[in-house]
């Protein structure tokens, strides 16, 4: 089954404790992206990656890091989480052959205390 | 400021009624996407529109993109409780850099 998986699905952590949210896709997609969703602000792009070792900033990259060492994986790293990073996070992937639609993961709900 | 404006923010309709959700941009869009989201869950792709004046339909949902590629509407005919959820429009103003509207919460009363 074609899918994007994220782990963990739910996470409670404390300020300053480094964490990683993993994202994996099994569709051989070149393009992957991270979003956060907040009430009243909608879905905002954090980082995206066009292919292995190629990443770029979205609209809200501050406080986040990403890496793309393998085509299927695109982890999101919060080096020093803060309460304003409490949010619902989505990973997505798509083919880069054109304006393809993105396939979204189920979401990771993060609470930073 | 939000680059994609959606209206209305929320909508409650009686089952069987038609409804329309709008999505407006101040910029010309490469592509316009409609998604549905159940509360707190991932997004499900509905339709993609690329060409000015394009219209697509799937089951009881029709989406249109205006000629200038700055406004889109999503129309649901004879709504059902299964249509309830959050509808999001998304777009790429430049390739692969996406923006989204804040969503329209739809509730359908049986």
Coordinates of C-alpha atoms in Angstrom, one line a residue:
Chain A
X1 CA 0.0 0.0 0.0
X2 CA 1.3 3.4 -1.0
X3 CA 1.7 5.5 2.1
X4 CA 3.6 8.1 4.1
X5 CA 4.3 7.1 7.7
X6 CA 5.2 9.4 10.6
X7 CA 6.6 8.5 14.0
X8 CA 5.7 9.2 16.7
X9 CA 2.1 10.0 16.3
X10 CA 1.9 11.8 19.6
X11 CA 4.7 13.3 21.7
X12 CA 4.9 15.3 24.9
X13 CA 8.3 16.8 25.7
X14 CA 9.9 19.6 27.6
X15 CA 11.6 22.7 26.5
X16 CA 15.1 22.2 25.2
X17 CA 15.1 18.5 24.8
X18 CA 16.1 17.5 21.3
X19 CA 13.7 15.4 19.3
X20 CA 13.3 13.9 15.9
X21 CA 10.1 13.1 14.1
X22 CA 10.6 10.6 11.3
X23 CA 8.9 10.5 8.0
X24 CA 9.1 7.7 5.4
X25 CA 7.4 7.1 2.1
X26 CA 7.2 3.9 0.0
X27 CA 6.3 5.5 -3.4
X28 CA 9.8 6.4 -4.6
X29 CA 8.9 10.1 -4.6
X30 CA 11.6 12.6 -5.2
X31 CA 9.8 15.5 -3.3
X32 CA 9.1 15.5 0.4
X33 CA 7.9 18.3 2.6
X34 CA 7.1 19.1 6.3
X35 CA 4.2 21.3 7.4
X36 CA 2.8 22.5 10.7
X37 CA -0.9 23.1 11.3
X38 CA -2.1 25.6 13.9
X39 CA -5.6 27.0 14.6
X40 CA -6.3 30.1 12.6
X41 CA -3.0 29.9 10.7
X42 CA -3.7 26.8 8.6
X43 CA -1.0 24.7 7.2
X44 CA 2.4 26.2 6.8
X45 CA 5.4 24.8 5.0
X46 CA 8.5 24.3 7.2
X47 CA 11.1 22.7 4.8
X48 CA 11.0 20.7 1.6
X49 CA 13.3 18.5 -0.3
X50 CA 13.5 18.1 -4.1
X51 CA 15.7 15.0 -3.8
X52 CA 18.5 13.3 -1.8
X53 CA 20.8 15.9 -0.3
X54 CA 18.6 18.8 -1.7
X55 CA 16.6 20.7 0.9
X56 CA 15.2 24.3 1.1
X57 CA 13.3 26.4 3.5
X58 CA 9.6 26.9 3.5
X59 CA 7.7 29.7 5.2
X60 CA 8.5 28.9 8.8
X61 CA 11.9 27.1 9.1
X62 CA 13.1 28.7 12.3
X63 CA 13.8 26.2 15.0
X64 CA 13.8 23.2 12.7
X65 CA 16.3 21.2 10.8
X66 CA 15.9 18.5 8.2
X67 CA 18.1 16.0 6.3
X68 CA 17.5 13.9 3.2
X69 CA 20.2 11.2 3.2
X70 CA 17.9 8.6 1.6
X71 CA 15.1 9.1 -0.9
X72 CA 12.4 7.5 1.3
X73 CA 13.2 9.3 4.6
X74 CA 12.9 12.9 5.6
X75 CA 13.2 13.4 9.3
X76 CA 12.3 16.7 11.1
X77 CA 14.6 17.7 13.9
X78 CA 13.9 20.1 16.7
X79 CA 17.3 20.8 18.3
X80 CA 15.9 22.8 21.2
X81 CA 12.1 22.7 21.2
X82 CA 10.1 25.6 22.6
X83 CA 6.4 25.8 23.6
X84 CA 5.6 27.8 20.4
X85 CA 6.5 24.7 18.4
X86 CA 3.5 22.9 19.9
X87 CA 1.6 22.0 16.9
X88 CA 0.3 19.3 14.5
X89 CA 3.0 18.3 12.0
X90 CA 2.5 16.7 8.7
X91 CA 4.9 15.1 6.3
X92 CA 4.1 14.8 2.6
X93 CA 5.6 13.4 -0.5
X94 CA 5.0 13.6 -4.3
X95 CA 6.6 12.8 -7.6
X96 CA 8.7 15.7 -9.0
X97 CA 7.6 14.9 -12.6
X98 CA 5.2 17.8 -12.6
X99 CA 2.6 19.5 -10.5
X100 CA 1.7 16.2 -8.8
X101 CA -0.5 16.1 -5.8
X102 CA 1.1 15.5 -2.4
X103 CA 0.4 12.5 -0.3
X104 CA 0.2 13.3 3.4
X105 CA 1.1 11.3 6.4
X106 CA -1.3 10.9 9.3
X107 CA 0.2 13.7 11.4
X108 CA 2.3 14.0 14.6
X109 CA 0.8 15.9 17.5
X110 CA 3.6 17.6 19.5
X111 CA 3.2 19.3 22.9
X112 CA 6.2 21.1 24.3
X113 CA 5.9 22.0 27.9
Chain B
X1 CA -1.0 37.9 5.9
X2 CA -2.7 34.8 4.6
X3 CA -2.0 34.5 0.8
X4 CA -4.9 32.1 0.3
X5 CA -8.2 33.3 1.6
X6 CA -10.9 30.8 2.2
X7 CA -14.5 31.5 2.8
X8 CA -16.6 30.8 4.7
X9 CA -14.6 29.7 7.7
X10 CA -17.3 27.4 8.8
X11 CA -20.5 26.1 7.3
X12 CA -23.4 24.1 8.7
X13 CA -25.9 22.7 6.2
X14 CA -28.8 20.4 6.2
X15 CA -28.3 17.1 4.5
X16 CA -29.3 17.3 0.8
X17 CA -28.4 21.0 0.4
X18 CA -25.8 22.3 -2.0
X19 CA -22.9 24.4 -0.8
X20 CA -19.9 26.3 -2.2
X21 CA -16.5 27.0 -0.7
X22 CA -14.3 29.7 -2.1
X23 CA -10.5 30.1 -2.3
X24 CA -8.9 33.4 -3.4
X25 CA -5.3 34.4 -4.0
X26 CA -3.9 37.8 -4.8
X27 CA -1.3 36.1 -7.1
X28 CA -1.6 33.9 -10.1
X29 CA -1.2 30.3 -9.2
X30 CA 0.7 27.5 -10.8
X31 CA -1.7 24.9 -9.5
X32 CA -4.7 24.9 -7.1
X33 CA -5.4 21.8 -5.0
X34 CA -8.4 20.9 -2.9
X35 CA -8.0 18.6 0.1
X36 CA -10.3 17.2 2.7
X37 CA -9.2 16.7 6.3
X38 CA -11.0 14.9 9.1
X39 CA -10.4 16.6 12.4
X40 CA -6.8 16.0 13.5
X41 CA -6.0 13.6 10.7
X42 CA -4.1 13.8 7.5
X43 CA -5.2 15.4 4.3
X44 CA -7.0 13.5 1.5
X45 CA -6.5 14.8 -2.0
X46 CA -9.7 15.7 -3.8
X47 CA -8.7 17.6 -7.0
X48 CA -6.0 19.5 -8.8
X49 CA -6.7 22.4 -11.2
X50 CA -4.0 23.8 -13.4
X51 CA -5.5 25.7 -16.3
X52 CA -7.5 28.9 -16.3
X53 CA -11.2 28.1 -16.6
X54 CA -10.7 24.4 -15.7
X55 CA -13.4 22.5 -14.0
X56 CA -13.3 19.0 -12.5
X57 CA -15.9 16.8 -10.9
X58 CA -15.7 13.7 -8.7
X59 CA -18.9 12.2 -7.5
X60 CA -20.8 15.1 -6.0
X61 CA -17.9 17.5 -5.8
X62 CA -17.1 20.0 -8.5
X63 CA -14.1 22.4 -8.4
X64 CA -13.5 25.3 -10.8
X65 CA -10.5 27.6 -11.4
X66 CA -11.2 31.0 -12.8
X67 CA -9.6 32.3 -16.0
X68 CA -7.0 34.4 -14.2
X69 CA -6.0 31.4 -12.0
X70 CA -6.5 33.4 -8.8
X71 CA -9.8 32.1 -7.5
X72 CA -11.3 28.6 -7.1
X73 CA -14.6 27.3 -5.9
X74 CA -15.6 23.9 -4.5
X75 CA -19.2 23.0 -4.9
X76 CA -20.9 20.0 -3.2
X77 CA -24.2 18.9 -4.6
X78 CA -26.8 17.2 -2.3
X79 CA -24.5 17.1 0.7
X80 CA -24.3 14.1 2.9
X81 CA -22.9 13.5 6.5
X82 CA -19.9 11.9 4.9
X83 CA -18.9 15.2 3.4
X84 CA -18.3 16.7 6.8
X85 CA -14.8 17.7 7.6
X86 CA -12.3 20.5 6.9
X87 CA -11.8 21.5 3.3
X88 CA -8.5 23.1 2.5
X89 CA -7.3 24.7 -0.7
X90 CA -3.6 24.7 -1.4
X91 CA -1.5 26.2 -4.1
X92 CA 2.0 26.6 -5.4
X93 CA 2.9 30.2 -6.4
X94 CA 6.3 28.9 -7.3
X95 CA 6.9 25.3 -8.1
X96 CA 7.1 23.0 -5.0
X97 CA 6.7 25.8 -2.5
X98 CA 3.2 25.4 -1.2
X99 CA 0.7 27.6 0.7
X100 CA -2.6 26.7 2.1
X101 CA -5.8 28.4 3.1
X102 CA -6.9 28.2 6.7
X103 CA -9.7 25.8 5.9
X104 CA -13.5 25.6 5.9
X105 CA -15.1 23.5 8.6
X106 CA -18.2 21.8 7.1
X107 CA -20.9 20.2 9.2
X108 CA -23.8 18.4 7.6
X109 CA -26.9 17.8 9.7
X110 CA -28.7 14.6 9.1

